Short mmCIF file of C-alpha atoms in Angstrom, two decimals:
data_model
loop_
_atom_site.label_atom_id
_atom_site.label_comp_id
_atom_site.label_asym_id
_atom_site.label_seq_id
_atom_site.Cartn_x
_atom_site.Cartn_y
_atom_site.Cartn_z
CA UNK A 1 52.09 -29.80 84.01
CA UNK A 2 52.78 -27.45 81.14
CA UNK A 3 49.42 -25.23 80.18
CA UNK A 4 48.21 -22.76 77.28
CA UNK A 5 45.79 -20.28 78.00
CA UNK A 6 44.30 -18.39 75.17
CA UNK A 7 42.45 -15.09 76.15
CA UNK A 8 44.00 -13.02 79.11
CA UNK A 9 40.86 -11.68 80.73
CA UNK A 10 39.29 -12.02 84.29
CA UNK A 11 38.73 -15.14 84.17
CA UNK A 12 41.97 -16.78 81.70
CA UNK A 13 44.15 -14.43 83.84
CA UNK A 14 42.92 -15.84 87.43
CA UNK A 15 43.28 -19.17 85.53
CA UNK A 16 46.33 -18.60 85.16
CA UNK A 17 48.03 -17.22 88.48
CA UNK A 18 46.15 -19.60 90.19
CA UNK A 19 47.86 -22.65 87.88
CA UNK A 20 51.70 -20.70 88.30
CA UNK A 21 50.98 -20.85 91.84
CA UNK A 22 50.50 -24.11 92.24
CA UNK A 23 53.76 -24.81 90.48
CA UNK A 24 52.69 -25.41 87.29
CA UNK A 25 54.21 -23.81 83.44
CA UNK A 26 51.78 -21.28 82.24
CA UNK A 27 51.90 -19.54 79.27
CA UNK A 28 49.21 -17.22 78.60
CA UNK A 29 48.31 -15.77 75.42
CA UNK A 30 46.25 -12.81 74.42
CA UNK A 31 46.33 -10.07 71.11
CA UNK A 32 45.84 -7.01 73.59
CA UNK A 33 49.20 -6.41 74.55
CA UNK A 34 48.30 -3.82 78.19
CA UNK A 35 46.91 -7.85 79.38
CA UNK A 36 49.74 -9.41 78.21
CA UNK A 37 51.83 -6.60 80.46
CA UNK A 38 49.88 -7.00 83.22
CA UNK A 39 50.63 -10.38 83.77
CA UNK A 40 54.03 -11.06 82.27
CA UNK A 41 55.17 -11.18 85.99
CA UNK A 42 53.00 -12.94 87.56
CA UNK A 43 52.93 -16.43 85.51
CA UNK A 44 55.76 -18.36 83.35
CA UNK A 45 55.10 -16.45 80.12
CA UNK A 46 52.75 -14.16 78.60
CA UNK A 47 53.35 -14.08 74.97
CA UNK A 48 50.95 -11.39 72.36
CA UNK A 49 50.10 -12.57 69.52
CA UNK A 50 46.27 -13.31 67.31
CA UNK A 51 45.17 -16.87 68.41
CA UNK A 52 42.73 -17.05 65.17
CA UNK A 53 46.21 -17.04 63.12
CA UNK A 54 47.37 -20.41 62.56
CA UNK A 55 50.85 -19.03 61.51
CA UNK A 56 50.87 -17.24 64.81
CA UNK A 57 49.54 -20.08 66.95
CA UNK A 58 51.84 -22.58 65.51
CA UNK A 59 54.87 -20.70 66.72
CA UNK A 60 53.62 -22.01 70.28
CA UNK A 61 55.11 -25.16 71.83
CA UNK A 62 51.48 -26.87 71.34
CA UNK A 63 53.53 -30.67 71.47
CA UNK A 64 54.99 -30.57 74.57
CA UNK A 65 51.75 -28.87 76.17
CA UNK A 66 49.69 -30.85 78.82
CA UNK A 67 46.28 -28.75 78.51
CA UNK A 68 45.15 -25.91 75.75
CA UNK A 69 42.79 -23.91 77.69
CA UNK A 70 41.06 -21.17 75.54
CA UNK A 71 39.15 -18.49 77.70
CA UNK A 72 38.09 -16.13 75.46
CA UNK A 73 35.22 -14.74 76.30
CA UNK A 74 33.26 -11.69 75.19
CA UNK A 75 34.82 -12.41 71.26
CA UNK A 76 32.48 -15.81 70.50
CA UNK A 77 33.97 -15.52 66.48
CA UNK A 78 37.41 -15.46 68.38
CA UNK A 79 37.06 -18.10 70.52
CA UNK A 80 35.09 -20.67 68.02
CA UNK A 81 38.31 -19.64 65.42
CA UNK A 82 40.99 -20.21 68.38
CA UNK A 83 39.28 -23.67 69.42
CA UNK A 84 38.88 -24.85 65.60
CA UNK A 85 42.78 -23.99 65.44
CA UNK A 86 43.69 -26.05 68.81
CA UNK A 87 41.29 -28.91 67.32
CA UNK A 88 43.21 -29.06 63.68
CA UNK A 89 46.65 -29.27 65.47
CA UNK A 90 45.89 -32.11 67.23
CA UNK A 91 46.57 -30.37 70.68
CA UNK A 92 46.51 -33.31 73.32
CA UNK A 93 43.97 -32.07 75.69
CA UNK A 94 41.63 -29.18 75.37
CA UNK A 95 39.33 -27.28 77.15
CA UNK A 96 36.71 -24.22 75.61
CA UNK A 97 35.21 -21.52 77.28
CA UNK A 98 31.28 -21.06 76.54
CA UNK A 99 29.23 -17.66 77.33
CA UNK A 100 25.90 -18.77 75.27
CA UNK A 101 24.22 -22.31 74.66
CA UNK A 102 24.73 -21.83 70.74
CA UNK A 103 28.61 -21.17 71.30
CA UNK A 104 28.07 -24.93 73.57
CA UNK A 105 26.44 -26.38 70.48
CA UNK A 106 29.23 -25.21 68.39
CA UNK A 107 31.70 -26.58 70.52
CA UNK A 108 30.01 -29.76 71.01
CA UNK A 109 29.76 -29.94 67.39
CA UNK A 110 33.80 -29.37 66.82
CA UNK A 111 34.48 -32.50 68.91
CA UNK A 112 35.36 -30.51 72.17
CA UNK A 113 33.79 -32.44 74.93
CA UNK A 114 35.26 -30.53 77.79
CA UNK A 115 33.41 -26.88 78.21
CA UNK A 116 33.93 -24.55 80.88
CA UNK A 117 30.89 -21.96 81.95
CA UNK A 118 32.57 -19.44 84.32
CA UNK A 119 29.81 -17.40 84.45
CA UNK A 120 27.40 -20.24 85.76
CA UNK A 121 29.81 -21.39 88.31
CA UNK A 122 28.03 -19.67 91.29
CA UNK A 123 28.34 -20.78 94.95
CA UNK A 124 24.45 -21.46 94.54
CA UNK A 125 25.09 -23.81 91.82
CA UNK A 126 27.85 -25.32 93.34
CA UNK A 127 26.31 -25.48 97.08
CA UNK A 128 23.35 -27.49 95.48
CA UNK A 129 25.68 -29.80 93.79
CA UNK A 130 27.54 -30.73 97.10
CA UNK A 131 24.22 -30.87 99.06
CA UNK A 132 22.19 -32.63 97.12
CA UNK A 133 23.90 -36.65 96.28
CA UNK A 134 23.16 -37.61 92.99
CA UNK A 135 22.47 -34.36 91.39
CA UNK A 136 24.78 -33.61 88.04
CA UNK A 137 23.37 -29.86 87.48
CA UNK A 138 21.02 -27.58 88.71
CA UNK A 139 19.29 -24.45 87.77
CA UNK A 140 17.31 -22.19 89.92
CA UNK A 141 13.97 -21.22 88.51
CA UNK A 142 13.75 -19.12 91.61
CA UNK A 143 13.32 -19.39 95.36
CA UNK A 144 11.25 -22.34 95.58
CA UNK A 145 11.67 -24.79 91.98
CA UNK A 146 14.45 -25.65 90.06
CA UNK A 147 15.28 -27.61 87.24
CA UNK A 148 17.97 -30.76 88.08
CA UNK A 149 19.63 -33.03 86.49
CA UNK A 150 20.22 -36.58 87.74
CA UNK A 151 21.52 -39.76 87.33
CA UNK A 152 18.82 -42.72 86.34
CA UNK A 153 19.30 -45.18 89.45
CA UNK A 154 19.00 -48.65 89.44
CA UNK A 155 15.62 -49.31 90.66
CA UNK A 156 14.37 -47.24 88.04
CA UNK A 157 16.02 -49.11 84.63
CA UNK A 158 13.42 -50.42 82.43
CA UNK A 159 10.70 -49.11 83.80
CA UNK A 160 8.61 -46.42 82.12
CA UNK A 161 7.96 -42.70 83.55
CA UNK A 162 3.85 -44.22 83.98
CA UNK A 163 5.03 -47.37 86.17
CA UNK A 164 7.71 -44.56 88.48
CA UNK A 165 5.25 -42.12 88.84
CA UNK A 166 7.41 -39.62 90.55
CA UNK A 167 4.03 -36.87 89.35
CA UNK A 168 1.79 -38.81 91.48
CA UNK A 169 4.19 -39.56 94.43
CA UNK A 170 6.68 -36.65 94.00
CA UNK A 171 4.99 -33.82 92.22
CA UNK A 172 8.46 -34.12 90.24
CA UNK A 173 7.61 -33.43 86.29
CA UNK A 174 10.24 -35.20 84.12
CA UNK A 175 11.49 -32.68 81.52
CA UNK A 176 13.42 -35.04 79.34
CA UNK A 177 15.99 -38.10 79.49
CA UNK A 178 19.47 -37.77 78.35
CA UNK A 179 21.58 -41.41 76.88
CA UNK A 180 25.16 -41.44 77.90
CA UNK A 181 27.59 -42.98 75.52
CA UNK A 182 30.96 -42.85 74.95
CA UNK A 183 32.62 -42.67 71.30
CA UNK A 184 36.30 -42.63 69.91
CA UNK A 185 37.42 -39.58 67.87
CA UNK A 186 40.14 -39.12 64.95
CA UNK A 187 42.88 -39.61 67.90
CA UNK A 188 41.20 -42.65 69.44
CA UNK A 189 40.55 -41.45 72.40
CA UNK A 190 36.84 -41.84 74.06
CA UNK A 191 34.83 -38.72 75.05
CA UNK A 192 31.73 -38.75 76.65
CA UNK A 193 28.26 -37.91 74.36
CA UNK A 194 24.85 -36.96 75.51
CA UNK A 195 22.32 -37.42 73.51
CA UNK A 196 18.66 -35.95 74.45
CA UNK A 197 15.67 -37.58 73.90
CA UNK A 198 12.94 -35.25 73.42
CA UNK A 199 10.40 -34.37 75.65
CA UNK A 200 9.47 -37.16 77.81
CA UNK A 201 6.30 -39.17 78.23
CA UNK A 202 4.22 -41.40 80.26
CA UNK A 203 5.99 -44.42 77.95
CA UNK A 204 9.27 -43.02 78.30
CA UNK A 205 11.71 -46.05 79.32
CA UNK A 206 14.50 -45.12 81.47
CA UNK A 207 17.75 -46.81 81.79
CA UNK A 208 20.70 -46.72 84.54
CA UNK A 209 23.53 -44.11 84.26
CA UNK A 210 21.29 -41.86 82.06
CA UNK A 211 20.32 -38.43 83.08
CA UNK A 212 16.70 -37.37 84.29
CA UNK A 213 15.96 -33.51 83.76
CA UNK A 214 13.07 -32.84 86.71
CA UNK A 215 11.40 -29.70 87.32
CA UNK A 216 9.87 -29.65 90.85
CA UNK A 217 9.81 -27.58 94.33
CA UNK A 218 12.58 -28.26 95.87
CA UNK A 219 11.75 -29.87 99.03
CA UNK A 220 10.35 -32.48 96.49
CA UNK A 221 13.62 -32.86 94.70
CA UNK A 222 15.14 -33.39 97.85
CA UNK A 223 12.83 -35.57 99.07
CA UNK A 224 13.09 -38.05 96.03
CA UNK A 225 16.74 -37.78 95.97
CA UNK A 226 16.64 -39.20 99.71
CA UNK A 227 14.29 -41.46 98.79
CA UNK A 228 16.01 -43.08 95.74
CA UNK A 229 18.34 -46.01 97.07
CA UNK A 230 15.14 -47.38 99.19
CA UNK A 231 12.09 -46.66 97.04
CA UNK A 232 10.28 -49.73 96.34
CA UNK A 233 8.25 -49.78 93.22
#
């Protein structure tokens, strides 16, 4: 696999040792030219130039790239510019870093549909993902409650929030619903859309395959995750 990487800090330049090791072409990209010398030996190529200058960026070998990855972080006006430059040359796969939810809507707005949060990507969040079946994200309001996301099961579809009543036999509060769709872009390829709903209600319908946002104590959250596949309604 050939890759880009745009932005030669922590976490672009892990990125990219880590995807040289495994055998891959990595060229990594950055305007400061000490990162570009610290790494020029450790992946493919490390090439210095502005990533916000389409004249510049062009000069890359964007067609015969796999993956466009751009990790620039701490410059948001850098990043959103870079990104907006991949997207008009029709790069064939790319990925965006995001530090902030605005920079997220931004990105989302552009078209990107894959977003990378390397900041969020603790071993908490990732050790409640792997524990807990069925859970698509978490957050940690602190010791005790969090906030989860999960996938609408069967059993539930068509019914309304009032008829579940995970409040009265969970203690679970549902935050909000999220519809999943799919849609085709200028290339005609599908990417994935969510689409929230607003703040749920009583008369809230869900539907399978759609996301549930529940705030609860944990042991609750766990309890109704466990409980899913044989609740009986």
């Amino acid at each position: 696999m050939k890759y880009i990487i745009i932005g030669l800090g922590n976490f672009g330049a892990s990125l990219a040792e880590k995807l040289t090791k495994l055998g891959n072409e990595v060229i990594g990209v950055d305007m400061n030219m000490s990162k570009v010398e610290a790494i020029k030996d450790r992946i493919t190529h490390a090439v210095n130039l502005d990533s916000t200058d389409i004249t510049a960026v062009s000069s890359l070998p964007l067609k015969d790239t796999d993956i466009v990855i751009v990790g620039i972080g701490e410059d948001k006006g850098a990043n959103i510019m870079a990104t907006a430059l991949m997207k008009q040359l029709h790069v064939k796969r790319l990925i965006s870093r995001a530090v902030s939810p605005l920079q997220e809507m931004v990105l989302e707005a552009m078209g990107v549909d894959e977003i990378i949060h390397p900041e969020e990507e603790t071993a908490e969040r990732w050790s409640k993902k792997l524990n807990l079946q069925g859970v698509v994200d978490s957050f940690e309001v602190n010791r005790d409650y969090s906030i989860i996301e999960t996938t609408v099961p069967e059993i539930f579809h068509g019914r309304t929030l009032e008829e579940i009543g995970l409040k009265r036999q969970y203690d679970i509060i549902v935050l909000t619903t999220i519809k999943i769709s799919r849609e085709k872009n200028e290339l005609g390829t599908s990417r994935k859309v969510s689409n929230v709903q607003g703040v749920a209600s009583a008369k809230t319908i869900l539907h399978q395959d759609d996301i549930m946002v529940l705030y609860g104590h944990n042991k609750n959250l766990k309890k109704l995750l466990r409980d899913q596949k044989s609740i009986s309604l």
